[in-house]
Structure formats: structure tokens, C-alpha cells
């Protein structure tokens, strides 16, 4: 079974430069970042960024397997730094918006490969 999600989170006002730093950190450390995804059974994770009507949002799109370790449980330094950025930048007073997937198109051979990881 795969869990496919797209969620929107509001960025705290005045934190755009820190978000720049955060996303650069993930991109600059991609090899290490990808290693952390294995325990999370995270097959695909993409972060999108949008400014809408003067408010900044980050969107997380993910495809994840069942029985995964939560990022909060990780001891990896990448995950710890990622969570530091999260706490500094994400406005927890804004309830995240989880969009509902209506159609999921993943070819069978790719889905089988994902699940077998």
C-alpha cells in the first residue's frame, strides 16, 4: 500500500530568507538527504514553494510506504537540521491543508518496485 499526499503549510512571516537557506541546505546535501528517506519508506518527496496574495506556502508532495519511521524519530543529522528549519519557518497556528488525491497514476511495474524497497 502506498500513501500519496500533497499538503500545504504556511511559512511564518519574515522567514523567506531562512526558507531559501533551508531548501538550499537540502539541495546541497542531497546525497545525505536521500539516505534518510530509506527508513521513512519515502519513495518520492518533493517540496514546492508558492507566494499567494502575499503569503508564502510550502507544499509537500510525497509517496510513502507503510510502516515507516517518522522523521521526528530519526537520529540522522540531516533530519535533525531539517526539523530545526521546520520549527523556525512553519507557522503552526495555520492548520495544514491536505489535498485529496482523486486519481493516482503510477504504472504497476513502478509501484511494485517501490513497494519492494
GROMACS .gro file of C-alpha atoms in nm:
model
  117
    1UNK     CA    1   0.000   0.000   0.000
    2UNK     CA    2   0.123   0.349  -0.086
    3UNK     CA    3   0.031   0.672   0.085
    4UNK     CA    4   0.019   0.962  -0.162
    5UNK     CA    5  -0.004   1.309  -0.007
    6UNK     CA    6   0.004   1.673  -0.102
    7UNK     CA    7  -0.005   1.914   0.192
    8UNK     CA    8   0.025   2.292   0.218
    9UNK     CA    9   0.198   2.465   0.508
   10UNK     CA   10   0.215   2.837   0.576
   11UNK     CA   11   0.557   2.996   0.620
   12UNK     CA   12   0.595   3.231   0.915
   13UNK     CA   13   0.605   3.595   0.812
   14UNK     CA   14   0.959   3.723   0.763
   15UNK     CA   15   1.114   3.375   0.724
   16UNK     CA   16   1.157   3.369   0.343
   17UNK     CA   17   1.535   3.404   0.362
   18UNK     CA   18   1.554   3.118   0.612
   19UNK     CA   19   1.337   2.910   0.377
   20UNK     CA   20   1.588   2.989   0.100
   21UNK     CA   21   1.863   2.862   0.330
   22UNK     CA   22   1.659   2.552   0.424
   23UNK     CA   23   1.588   2.449   0.066
   24UNK     CA   24   1.949   2.516  -0.034
   25UNK     CA   25   2.061   2.301   0.260
   26UNK     CA   26   1.850   2.009   0.136
   27UNK     CA   27   1.970   2.053  -0.223
   28UNK     CA   28   2.335   2.095  -0.120
   29UNK     CA   29   2.320   1.780   0.093
   30UNK     CA   30   2.107   1.572  -0.143
   31UNK     CA   31   2.314   1.253  -0.118
   32UNK     CA   32   2.276   1.250   0.263
   33UNK     CA   33   1.914   1.363   0.240
   34UNK     CA   34   1.828   1.072   0.011
   35UNK     CA   35   1.983   0.828   0.259
   36UNK     CA   36   1.739   0.942   0.527
   37UNK     CA   37   1.440   0.858   0.308
   38UNK     CA   38   1.500   0.483   0.326
   39UNK     CA   39   1.392   0.443   0.691
   40UNK     CA   40   1.093   0.666   0.621
   41UNK     CA   41   0.995   0.444   0.325
   42UNK     CA   42   0.970   0.772   0.138
   43UNK     CA   43   0.979   0.683  -0.230
   44UNK     CA   44   0.914   1.034  -0.360
   45UNK     CA   45   0.928   1.362  -0.172
   46UNK     CA   46   0.905   1.698  -0.342
   47UNK     CA   47   0.880   2.043  -0.187
   48UNK     CA   48   0.704   2.318  -0.381
   49UNK     CA   49   0.701   2.686  -0.291
   50UNK     CA   50   0.436   2.947  -0.362
   51UNK     CA   51   0.358   3.304  -0.269
   52UNK     CA   52  -0.016   3.364  -0.299
   53UNK     CA   53  -0.172   3.700  -0.217
   54UNK     CA   54   0.143   3.797  -0.029
   55UNK     CA   55   0.153   3.483   0.186
   56UNK     CA   56   0.423   3.221   0.141
   57UNK     CA   57   0.345   2.849   0.145
   58UNK     CA   58   0.543   2.530   0.114
   59UNK     CA   59   0.379   2.221  -0.032
   60UNK     CA   60   0.497   1.867   0.034
   61UNK     CA   61   0.416   1.601  -0.223
   62UNK     CA   62   0.509   1.251  -0.120
   63UNK     CA   63   0.465   0.885  -0.198
   64UNK     CA   64   0.541   0.676   0.108
   65UNK     CA   65   0.517   0.310   0.205
   66UNK     CA   66   0.351   0.169   0.514
   67UNK     CA   67   0.526   0.111   0.846
   68UNK     CA   68   0.772   0.394   0.802
   69UNK     CA   69   0.987   0.561   1.064
   70UNK     CA   70   0.872   0.916   1.136
   71UNK     CA   71   1.121   1.189   1.060
   72UNK     CA   72   1.086   1.305   1.421
   73UNK     CA   73   1.225   0.967   1.536
   74UNK     CA   74   1.535   0.989   1.319
   75UNK     CA   75   1.878   1.036   1.473
   76UNK     CA   76   2.034   1.142   1.141
   77UNK     CA   77   2.190   1.490   1.145
   78UNK     CA   78   2.011   1.586   0.820
   79UNK     CA   79   1.670   1.512   0.972
   80UNK     CA   80   1.758   1.699   1.292
   81UNK     CA   81   1.861   2.007   1.091
   82UNK     CA   82   1.554   1.972   0.869
   83UNK     CA   83   1.330   1.975   1.176
   84UNK     CA   84   1.513   2.280   1.315
   85UNK     CA   85   1.431   2.467   0.994
   86UNK     CA   86   1.074   2.338   1.010
   87UNK     CA   87   1.026   2.473   1.364
   88UNK     CA   88   1.174   2.807   1.268
   89UNK     CA   89   0.985   2.853   0.941
   90UNK     CA   90   0.647   2.675   0.951
   91UNK     CA   91   0.355   2.860   1.108
   92UNK     CA   92   0.191   2.602   1.335
   93UNK     CA   93  -0.103   2.833   1.405
   94UNK     CA   94  -0.212   2.770   1.044
   95UNK     CA   95  -0.382   2.435   1.004
   96UNK     CA   96  -0.208   2.250   0.718
   97UNK     CA   97  -0.421   2.182   0.413
   98UNK     CA   98  -0.416   1.821   0.296
   99UNK     CA   99  -0.539   1.790  -0.059
  100UNK     CA  100  -0.736   1.479  -0.151
  101UNK     CA  101  -0.593   1.262  -0.427
  102UNK     CA  102  -0.864   1.180  -0.679
  103UNK     CA  103  -0.658   0.991  -0.935
  104UNK     CA  104  -0.323   0.824  -0.868
  105UNK     CA  105  -0.136   0.719  -1.179
  106UNK     CA  106   0.162   0.500  -1.103
  107UNK     CA  107   0.241   0.224  -1.351
  108UNK     CA  108   0.219  -0.123  -1.196
  109UNK     CA  109   0.586  -0.207  -1.253
  110UNK     CA  110   0.697   0.114  -1.079
  111UNK     CA  111   0.455   0.062  -0.791
  112UNK     CA  112   0.584  -0.296  -0.743
  113UNK     CA  113   0.943  -0.166  -0.737
  114UNK     CA  114   0.852   0.100  -0.481
  115UNK     CA  115   0.680  -0.145  -0.250
  116UNK     CA  116   0.963  -0.399  -0.275
  117UNK     CA  117   1.219  -0.147  -0.141
   0.00000   0.00000   0.00000
